[in-house]
Coordinates of C-alpha atoms and ligand atoms in Angstrom, one line a residue:
X1 CA 203.8 -70.7 -81.7
X2 CA 202.9 -67.5 -79.8
X3 CA 204.9 -64.3 -80.2
X4 CA 205.9 -62.2 -77.3
X5 CA 207.2 -59.0 -78.8
X6 CA 206.2 -55.6 -77.5
X7 CA 207.1 -53.5 -80.5
X8 CA 205.4 -55.0 -83.5
X9 CA 205.6 -53.4 -86.9
X10 CA 202.2 -52.3 -88.4
X11 CA 203.3 -53.0 -92.0
X12 CA 205.9 -55.7 -92.9
X13 CA 207.0 -56.1 -96.5
X14 CA 209.0 -58.9 -97.9
X15 CA 211.2 -59.1 -101.0
X16 CA 210.9 -62.9 -101.7
X17 CA 214.2 -63.8 -103.3
X18 CA 216.1 -67.0 -103.9
X19 CA 213.5 -69.4 -105.3
X20 CA 215.6 -70.2 -108.4
X21 CA 218.8 -70.8 -106.4
X22 CA 216.9 -73.0 -103.9
X23 CA 215.7 -75.2 -106.8
X24 CA 219.1 -75.3 -108.5
X25 CA 220.8 -76.4 -105.3
X26 CA 218.5 -79.4 -105.4
X27 CA 219.1 -80.1 -109.0
X28 CA 215.6 -79.1 -110.0
X29 CA 214.0 -76.6 -112.4
X30 CA 213.7 -73.0 -111.1
X31 CA 209.9 -73.2 -111.2
X32 CA 210.1 -75.9 -108.4
X33 CA 211.5 -73.2 -106.2
X34 CA 208.6 -70.8 -107.1
X35 CA 206.1 -73.5 -106.2
X36 CA 207.8 -74.1 -102.8
X37 CA 207.9 -70.3 -102.3
X38 CA 204.1 -70.2 -102.3
X39 CA 204.2 -72.3 -99.1
X40 CA 206.4 -69.7 -97.5
X41 CA 203.9 -67.0 -98.4
X42 CA 201.2 -69.0 -96.7
X43 CA 203.3 -69.7 -93.6
X44 CA 204.3 -66.0 -93.2
X45 CA 200.8 -64.7 -93.9
X46 CA 199.0 -67.0 -91.5
X47 CA 201.6 -66.3 -88.8
X48 CA 201.2 -62.5 -89.3
X49 CA 197.4 -62.9 -89.0
X50 CA 197.8 -64.9 -85.8
X51 CA 200.3 -62.3 -84.3
X52 CA 198.0 -59.4 -85.0
X53 CA 200.1 -57.6 -87.7
X54 CA 197.8 -55.3 -89.7
X55 CA 199.6 -55.2 -93.1
X56 CA 201.8 -57.8 -94.8
X57 CA 203.0 -57.3 -98.3
X58 CA 205.1 -59.3 -100.8
X59 CA 207.1 -58.3 -103.8
X60 CA 205.9 -61.1 -106.1
X61 CA 206.9 -59.9 -109.6
X62 CA 208.7 -56.8 -110.6
X63 CA 208.4 -54.8 -113.8
X64 CA 211.9 -56.0 -114.6
X65 CA 210.9 -59.6 -114.1
X66 CA 209.0 -59.4 -117.4
X67 CA 212.4 -59.7 -119.0
X68 CA 212.8 -63.3 -117.8
X69 CA 212.4 -66.2 -120.2
X70 CA 208.8 -66.4 -121.4
X71 CA 208.4 -70.0 -120.0
X72 CA 209.4 -68.9 -116.5
X73 CA 207.1 -65.8 -116.6
X74 CA 204.2 -68.0 -117.8
X75 CA 204.8 -70.6 -115.0
X76 CA 205.0 -67.8 -112.4
X77 CA 201.7 -66.2 -113.6
X78 CA 200.0 -69.7 -113.6
X79 CA 201.2 -70.3 -110.0
X80 CA 199.8 -67.0 -108.8
X81 CA 196.5 -67.6 -110.5
X82 CA 196.2 -71.0 -108.9
X83 CA 197.3 -69.8 -105.5
X84 CA 194.8 -66.9 -105.5
X85 CA 191.9 -69.3 -106.3
X86 CA 193.1 -72.0 -103.9
X87 CA 193.8 -69.7 -100.9
X88 CA 190.4 -68.1 -100.8
X89 CA 189.3 -70.3 -97.9
X90 CA 192.6 -69.4 -96.0
X91 CA 191.8 -65.7 -96.4
X92 CA 188.2 -66.2 -95.2
X93 CA 189.2 -68.4 -92.2
X94 CA 191.8 -65.9 -91.1
X95 CA 189.8 -62.7 -91.8
X96 CA 192.4 -61.6 -94.3
X97 CA 191.7 -58.8 -96.8
X98 CA 193.6 -59.5 -100.1
X99 CA 194.8 -56.8 -102.4
X100 CA 197.1 -56.7 -105.5
X101 CA 199.0 -53.5 -106.5
X102 CA 201.0 -52.9 -109.7
X103 CA 200.6 -52.4 -113.4
X104 CA 197.7 -54.8 -113.8
X105 CA 197.2 -53.8 -117.4
X106 CA 200.2 -56.1 -118.3
X107 CA 198.5 -59.2 -116.7
X108 CA 196.6 -61.8 -118.7
X109 CA 192.8 -61.5 -118.6
X110 CA 192.6 -64.8 -116.6
X111 CA 194.9 -63.6 -113.9
X112 CA 193.2 -60.2 -113.8
X113 CA 189.9 -62.0 -113.3
X114 CA 191.3 -64.1 -110.4
X115 CA 192.7 -61.0 -108.8
X116 CA 189.4 -59.2 -109.0
X117 CA 187.4 -62.1 -107.7
X118 CA 189.7 -62.8 -104.8
X119 CA 190.0 -59.1 -103.8
X120 CA 186.2 -58.7 -104.0
X121 CA 185.5 -61.8 -102.0
X122 CA 187.8 -60.7 -99.2
X123 CA 186.9 -57.0 -99.2
X124 CA 184.7 -57.3 -96.1
X125 CA 187.5 -58.9 -94.0
X126 CA 189.1 -56.5 -91.5
X127 CA 191.9 -58.5 -89.9
X128 CA 195.2 -58.6 -91.7
X129 CA 195.5 -56.9 -95.1
X130 CA 197.7 -58.9 -97.4
X131 CA 199.1 -57.2 -100.4
X132 CA 200.8 -58.7 -103.5
X133 CA 202.9 -56.4 -105.5
X134 CA 202.6 -57.7 -109.0
X135 CA 204.1 -56.2 -112.1
X136 CA 205.2 -53.4 -109.8
X137 CA 208.2 -51.1 -109.7
X138 CA 209.0 -48.2 -107.5
X139 CA 209.8 -45.9 -110.4
X140 CA 206.7 -46.9 -112.3
X141 CA 204.6 -46.1 -109.2
X142 CA 206.2 -42.6 -108.8
X143 CA 205.8 -41.8 -112.5
X144 CA 202.1 -42.9 -112.6
X145 CA 201.5 -40.8 -109.5
X146 CA 203.3 -37.8 -110.9
X147 CA 201.3 -38.0 -114.1
X148 CA 197.9 -38.2 -112.4
X149 CA 198.8 -35.4 -109.9
X150 CA 200.0 -33.2 -112.8
X151 CA 196.7 -33.7 -114.5
X152 CA 194.8 -32.7 -111.3
X153 CA 197.0 -29.7 -110.9
X154 CA 196.1 -28.3 -114.3
X155 CA 192.5 -28.4 -113.3
X156 CA 193.2 -27.0 -109.8
X157 CA 196.5 -24.9 -109.9
X158 CA 195.9 -23.7 -106.3
X159 CA 196.4 -27.3 -104.9
X160 CA 199.3 -27.3 -102.4
X161 CA 201.8 -30.1 -103.3
X162 CA 203.2 -31.9 -100.3
X163 CA 204.3 -35.4 -99.5
X164 CA 200.8 -36.3 -98.2
X165 CA 199.1 -35.2 -101.4
X166 CA 201.6 -37.0 -103.5
X167 CA 201.2 -40.2 -101.4
X168 CA 197.5 -40.2 -102.3
X169 CA 198.4 -40.8 -106.0
X170 CA 200.7 -43.8 -105.3
X171 CA 199.1 -47.2 -105.6
X172 CA 199.7 -47.6 -101.9
X173 CA 197.4 -44.7 -101.0
X174 CA 195.8 -45.3 -97.6
X175 CA 198.3 -48.0 -96.7
X176 CA 200.8 -47.1 -94.0
X177 CA 204.5 -47.0 -95.2
X178 CA 206.3 -50.3 -94.3
X179 CA 208.0 -50.3 -90.9
X180 CA 210.0 -53.3 -91.7
X181 CA 211.4 -54.7 -95.0
X182 CA 212.8 -58.2 -95.1
X183 CA 214.8 -59.4 -98.1
X184 CA 215.9 -63.0 -98.3
X185 CA 218.7 -64.8 -100.2
X186 CA 221.6 -62.6 -99.2
X187 CA 221.1 -59.8 -101.8
X188 CA 221.4 -56.4 -100.2
X189 CA 219.5 -54.2 -102.6
X190 CA 216.0 -52.8 -103.1
X191 CA 215.6 -53.8 -106.8
X192 CA 213.2 -50.9 -107.7
X193 CA 210.7 -51.8 -105.0
X194 CA 208.7 -49.2 -103.0
X195 CA 211.2 -46.3 -103.4
X196 CA 209.1 -43.5 -101.9
X197 CA 207.4 -45.5 -99.2
X198 CA 210.6 -47.0 -97.7
X199 CA 212.1 -43.6 -96.8
X200 CA 212.2 -44.6 -93.1
X201 CA 211.7 -48.3 -93.2
X202 CA 214.0 -50.6 -91.2
X203 CA 215.8 -53.3 -93.3
X204 CA 216.5 -56.9 -92.3
X205 CA 218.6 -58.9 -94.8
X206 CA 218.8 -62.7 -94.3
X207 CA 220.8 -65.3 -96.3
X208 CA 217.9 -67.7 -96.0
X209 CA 216.5 -68.5 -99.5
X210 CA 212.7 -67.7 -99.8
X211 CA 211.4 -71.3 -99.9
X212 CA 213.2 -71.8 -96.5
X213 CA 211.8 -68.7 -94.9
X214 CA 209.0 -69.8 -92.6
X215 CA 207.6 -68.9 -89.2
X216 CA 210.9 -69.2 -87.2
X217 CA 212.8 -66.9 -89.6
X218 CA 209.9 -64.5 -89.7
X219 CA 209.9 -64.4 -85.9
X220 CA 213.6 -63.8 -85.8
X221 CA 213.2 -60.8 -88.2
X222 CA 210.5 -59.3 -85.9
X223 CA 212.7 -59.7 -82.9
X224 CA 215.6 -58.0 -84.7
X225 CA 213.1 -55.1 -85.6
X226 CA 212.0 -54.8 -82.0
X227 CA 215.6 -54.0 -81.0
X228 CA 215.9 -51.2 -83.4
X229 CA 215.8 -47.5 -82.3
X230 CA 213.8 -45.6 -84.9
X231 CA 214.6 -41.9 -84.5
X232 CA 213.1 -40.3 -87.7
X233 CA 215.8 -37.7 -87.6
X234 CA 215.2 -36.7 -84.0
X235 CA 217.5 -37.2 -81.1
Ligands
IPE1 C1 212.3 -64.7 -106.4 O1 213.2 -65.7 -106.7 C2 211.0 -64.8 -107.2 C3 210.9 -63.7 -108.2 C4 211.7 -62.7 -108.4 C5 209.7 -63.8 -109.1 P1 214.1 -65.7 -107.9 O2 213.4 -66.3 -109.1 O3 214.6 -64.3 -108.2 O4 215.3 -66.6 -107.5 P2 216.8 -66.4 -107.6 O5 217.1 -65.0 -107.1 O6 217.1 -66.5 -109.1 O7 217.5 -67.5 -106.9
IPE2 C1 213.4 -58.9 -106.8 O1 214.0 -60.1 -107.0 C2 212.0 -58.8 -107.3 C3 211.0 -59.7 -106.6 C4 211.3 -60.4 -105.5 C5 209.7 -59.8 -107.2 P1 214.9 -60.2 -108.3 O2 215.5 -61.6 -108.3 O3 214.2 -59.9 -109.5 O4 216.0 -59.1 -108.0 P2 217.5 -58.8 -108.7 O5 217.3 -59.0 -110.2 O6 218.4 -59.9 -108.1 O7 217.8 -57.5 -108.2
MG3 MG1 216.2 -63.3 -107.5

């Protein structure tokens, strides 16, 4: 399907929510929903590449998600490891550069290896950049940035602190702030996601559960975005 939208966002980010409920509705284990959710990630990412979007990012696992039952966390990590290895050909065919952002020190060595390999293999691609936020939280990001900036300020007290300087310490340094944030499953909250970077982001909330969010739903969200008037405080 082609897309005929004039005002496309540069960076779209998605809070993928509702996998567990999707599975429960079908009388299945929650992990079944996570597996089906991977298909949605592929559908949305390949559509974004086709439509010429420059950045697509996904909130895959929050810092708070570490508090879920160990079995679910383990399955989720396994799924991500598997998907990263399996999807390498998709990334290469679609000229996608893959990146992972978050507190990677909390990941298993196996997963860290997969992350590193897939990122390195796709580093030369210059089409769509796809970012997975893994073991990430907005407050964690701001804190780690503040800590590193404070350290540099001690060595260079003349440094002028402004939003641009601070942004260079966030894990998203060099990545444009999201223009559009989509959250699925009917929840209307940000759940400690990119707090600093979403200052002027447009929000689209949909009741669709993540495993049902595919190309048609993505297109509808982009159409909704194209009708928004972004004023950035001006008139
Ligand atoms: C989103 O689906 C996936 C993650 C947060 C890892 P959920 O697992 O949160 O599904 P629900 O919200 O319980 O339905
Ligand atoms: C948000 O989903 C985090 C991710 C999608 C990774 P949650 O399901 O964890 O959010 P809450 O707990 O409902 O706010
Ligand atoms: Mg949820």
